[in-house]
Amino acid sequence: MRLVLLGAPGAGKGTQGALIAERRGFPRIVTGELLRAAVREGTELGRQAARYMDAGELVPDDVILGLIREVLTGESDADEGFVLDGFPRTLAQAKALHPLLRGLDHELDAVAVIDVPEDVLIKRLTGRRTCSRCGKIYNIYFDPPAVLDECDVCGGELTQRKDDDPATVRRRLEVYREQTEPLIEYYRTTGTPVVTVDGNRSIASVEDSIERALAS
Ligand code: AP5
């Protein structure tokens, strides 16, 4: 199964992508995480990407396409399937993905859209905290840790993403509506199966809906 997860910032792509990938033993390719790692390591890519990410804007297509090409061609486990989370995000990226996958003898099997109302998205993003040690994601409103700012699993410190402040969140949501949401219609016209699930329910219910939609 080669799957693209689509949804606004905060829709739960990271949460569900991790569950799907773990259950199926697939690699999960998350452009946002790859970019954040490059920023942390201070690479040239990270320096280029940081100013766009901090402003809630998209990193330019040529930069992202270079990154995704490198990851997909170097990902030896991807032959059985993969989950793409955060890519594609523009029409140009979606159009470039087809020949890239064809060159690797792969094809996209499905696109899963996670739909969540905007007021919920804002709470999810501004309330999100991530463990700096093991990467587990919490939410201070919906899924708080037992001890404030401390990971339940490994005791690591919980931190807030730089782009999760309210003003940047508003811009990220605008960018999603303008540049990424049109991909839903694009995939419908290309014949790739598109399933939409209501993401405003418990993590387990959303997971169950995605699995059932993909199986049908
Ligand atoms: P990226 O890291 O991809 O961020 P995003 O799309 O804005 O998505 P998020 O990670 O914020 O949300 P999510 O949908 O994964 O939700 P999550 O599961 O974490 O991108 C960051 C930046 O990188 C972009 O702004 C851009 O600059 C750049 N970038 C990345 N890819 C790019 C590309 N292809 N092209 C150009 N630029 C690119 O959940 C959020 C919160 O909600 C958590 O606290 C979680 O616990 C909670 N939650 C999740 N599900 C539920 C639920 N069912 N009920 C209650 N709470 C829930």
XYZ file of C-alpha atoms and ligand atoms in Angstrom:
273
model
C 0.000 0.000 0.000
C 1.447 3.355 -1.086
C -0.541 5.993 0.679
C -0.631 9.787 0.775
C -2.100 11.342 3.919
C -3.717 14.713 3.254
C -5.168 17.108 5.791
C -4.756 20.564 7.271
C -2.030 21.276 9.811
C -3.178 19.568 13.017
C -5.586 17.177 11.277
C -3.671 14.226 12.716
C -1.513 13.139 9.762
C 1.490 12.529 12.010
C -0.559 10.677 14.636
C -2.373 8.438 12.143
C 0.644 8.064 9.838
C 2.667 6.614 12.708
C -0.113 4.120 13.540
C -0.607 3.019 9.925
C 3.130 2.654 9.304
C 3.695 0.722 12.538
C 0.806 -1.675 11.932
C 1.904 -2.456 8.395
C 5.657 -2.275 8.956
C 6.024 0.427 6.300
C 8.387 3.376 6.288
C 6.767 6.738 6.938
C 8.143 9.648 4.971
C 7.353 12.921 6.728
C 8.691 16.002 4.948
C 8.072 18.261 7.977
C 10.189 15.978 10.203
C 12.954 15.720 7.597
C 13.029 19.507 7.367
C 13.016 19.974 11.168
C 15.931 17.501 11.437
C 17.845 19.519 8.808
C 17.146 22.725 10.768
C 18.401 21.106 14.015
C 21.559 19.858 12.276
C 22.170 23.294 10.709
C 22.587 21.902 7.161
C 22.257 24.071 4.040
C 18.769 22.587 3.473
C 17.837 23.420 7.063
C 19.021 27.011 6.708
C 17.016 27.441 3.492
C 13.892 25.821 4.961
C 13.816 27.481 8.404
C 12.720 30.940 7.294
C 9.744 29.532 5.374
C 8.708 27.144 8.150
C 8.949 29.761 10.893
C 6.665 32.046 8.856
C 4.118 29.284 8.197
C 4.895 29.319 4.460
C 5.728 26.349 2.247
C 9.344 25.543 1.455
C 9.900 26.025 -2.336
C 8.932 23.076 -4.546
C 12.419 22.543 -6.028
C 13.914 22.134 -2.540
C 11.200 19.694 -1.441
C 11.330 17.692 -4.663
C 15.108 17.276 -4.350
C 14.608 16.030 -0.795
C 11.797 13.598 -1.612
C 13.659 12.193 -4.628
C 16.654 11.478 -2.419
C 14.545 9.831 0.294
C 12.360 7.708 -2.005
C 15.256 6.404 -4.091
C 17.320 5.679 -0.968
C 14.483 4.056 1.008
C 15.096 0.349 0.440
C 12.106 -0.667 2.612
C 9.709 1.319 0.392
C 9.210 -1.568 -2.062
C 6.443 -3.082 0.091
C 4.724 0.259 0.649
C 5.006 3.583 2.418
C 3.056 6.414 3.972
C 3.706 9.933 2.687
C 2.837 12.542 5.319
C 3.118 16.231 4.411
C 3.979 15.543 0.775
C 2.717 16.437 -1.780
C 1.472 19.845 -0.693
C 1.216 21.733 -3.976
C -0.029 20.843 -7.432
C 3.549 20.973 -8.756
C 4.656 18.461 -6.090
C 1.706 16.148 -6.825
C 2.417 16.245 -10.561
C 6.131 15.526 -9.995
C 5.365 12.526 -7.764
C 3.840 10.411 -10.576
C 6.968 10.144 -12.796
C 9.150 9.785 -9.722
C 7.144 6.765 -8.526
C 6.876 5.304 -12.037
C 10.680 5.450 -12.297
C 10.822 3.280 -9.173
C 8.128 0.882 -10.514
C 5.674 2.115 -7.914
C 2.217 3.631 -8.119
C 0.111 5.494 -5.588
C -2.649 3.231 -4.222
C -4.729 5.734 -2.255
C -5.044 9.186 -0.763
C -6.598 9.450 2.711
C -7.968 12.869 3.645
C -8.419 13.622 7.360
C -11.078 16.292 7.794
C -11.219 18.435 10.966
C -13.005 21.792 11.639
C -10.790 24.864 11.887
C -11.511 25.731 15.563
C -10.421 22.218 16.591
C -7.279 22.460 14.441
C -6.248 25.675 16.204
C -6.587 24.039 19.639
C -4.719 20.942 18.529
C -1.793 22.924 17.149
C -1.412 25.514 19.883
C -1.819 22.727 22.494
C 0.642 20.297 20.906
C 3.775 19.320 22.806
C 6.457 16.889 21.568
C 8.933 14.863 23.614
C 12.416 16.129 22.826
C 13.841 12.655 23.506
C 11.497 10.008 21.987
C 9.274 12.203 19.770
C 5.939 11.167 21.332
C 3.232 13.779 20.654
C 0.882 15.089 23.372
C -1.780 17.767 23.514
C -2.301 19.826 26.646
C -6.064 20.058 25.942
C -6.890 16.586 24.590
C -4.074 14.217 25.562
C -1.997 15.734 28.370
C 1.006 14.015 29.972
C 0.612 12.868 33.600
C 3.268 15.386 34.686
C 3.363 18.853 33.081
C 6.091 19.168 30.392
C 7.398 15.616 30.991
C 7.032 12.592 28.681
C 5.057 9.682 30.195
C 7.135 7.161 28.223
C 10.744 8.275 28.662
C 10.663 11.265 31.033
C 12.041 13.560 28.293
C 11.246 17.277 28.247
C 8.163 18.302 26.246
C 8.667 21.201 23.852
C 6.410 23.321 21.637
C 7.058 23.620 17.913
C 8.142 27.094 16.835
C 5.429 27.252 14.158
C 2.638 26.330 16.627
C 2.178 29.897 17.929
C -1.320 31.301 17.133
C -0.287 33.770 14.367
C 1.813 31.206 12.469
C -0.935 28.600 12.891
C -3.425 30.983 11.213
C -1.047 31.449 8.264
C -0.404 27.695 7.946
C -4.145 27.077 7.759
C -4.537 29.750 5.027
C -1.673 28.206 3.053
C -3.329 24.786 3.356
C -6.663 26.084 1.991
C -4.934 27.920 -0.872
C -2.268 25.456 -1.966
C -2.889 21.957 -0.574
C -6.661 21.475 -0.341
C -6.998 21.654 -4.188
C -5.003 18.388 -4.341
C -8.100 16.500 -3.157
C -9.878 17.433 -6.400
C -6.690 16.833 -8.404
C -6.405 13.250 -7.155
C -10.104 12.626 -7.839
C -9.573 13.685 -11.463
C -6.467 11.490 -11.883
C -8.399 8.397 -10.765
C -6.365 7.746 -7.607
C -8.792 6.425 -4.945
C -9.494 9.204 -2.416
C -11.062 8.366 0.958
C -12.153 11.080 3.385
C -12.552 10.407 7.099
C -13.966 12.554 9.882
C -10.869 13.380 11.948
C -12.766 15.111 14.749
C -13.131 11.968 16.846
C -10.890 9.936 19.112
C -7.525 8.847 17.708
C -8.673 5.197 17.824
C -11.947 5.957 15.956
C -10.097 7.875 13.240
C -7.597 5.024 12.931
C -10.434 2.527 12.594
C -12.192 4.646 9.917
C -9.013 4.975 7.865
C -8.378 1.214 8.014
C -11.966 0.418 7.017
C -11.934 2.991 4.199
C -8.641 1.619 2.841
C -9.900 -1.964 2.986
C -13.072 -1.195 0.998
P 4.489 19.528 8.884
O 5.405 19.066 9.933
O 4.055 18.589 7.819
O 3.257 20.186 9.622
P 1.699 20.275 9.251
O 1.191 19.740 7.980
O 1.453 21.705 9.472
O 1.086 19.225 10.119
P 1.281 19.066 11.639
O 2.479 18.201 11.902
O 1.236 20.378 12.337
O -0.062 18.305 12.019
P -0.524 16.822 11.783
O -1.638 16.794 10.795
O 0.639 15.897 11.517
O -1.151 16.523 13.203
P -0.562 15.730 14.476
O -0.785 14.263 14.284
O 0.803 16.185 14.793
O 5.106 20.804 8.130
C 5.705 21.874 8.841
C 6.253 22.899 7.849
O 7.266 22.260 7.009
C 5.242 23.464 6.845
O 4.516 24.555 7.391
C 6.165 23.877 5.692
O 6.821 25.083 5.979
C 7.212 22.759 5.687
N 6.849 21.652 4.788
C 6.602 20.361 5.157
N 6.309 19.610 4.075
C 6.367 20.458 3.008
C 6.123 20.277 1.608
N 5.766 19.085 1.082
N 6.237 21.374 0.804
C 6.599 22.581 1.308
N 6.834 22.818 2.607
C 6.714 21.758 3.460
O -1.594 16.221 15.583
C -1.645 17.578 16.012
C -2.102 17.627 17.487
O -3.425 17.117 17.592
C -1.262 16.770 18.440
O -1.164 17.424 19.683
C -2.041 15.459 18.578
O -1.820 14.812 19.811
C -3.468 15.983 18.466
N -4.377 15.003 17.856
C -4.174 14.259 16.725
N -5.248 13.501 16.452
C -6.168 13.774 17.416
C -7.502 13.318 17.685
N -8.128 12.410 16.896
N -8.146 13.821 18.744
C -7.545 14.734 19.579
N -6.282 15.197 19.388
C -5.612 14.730 18.309
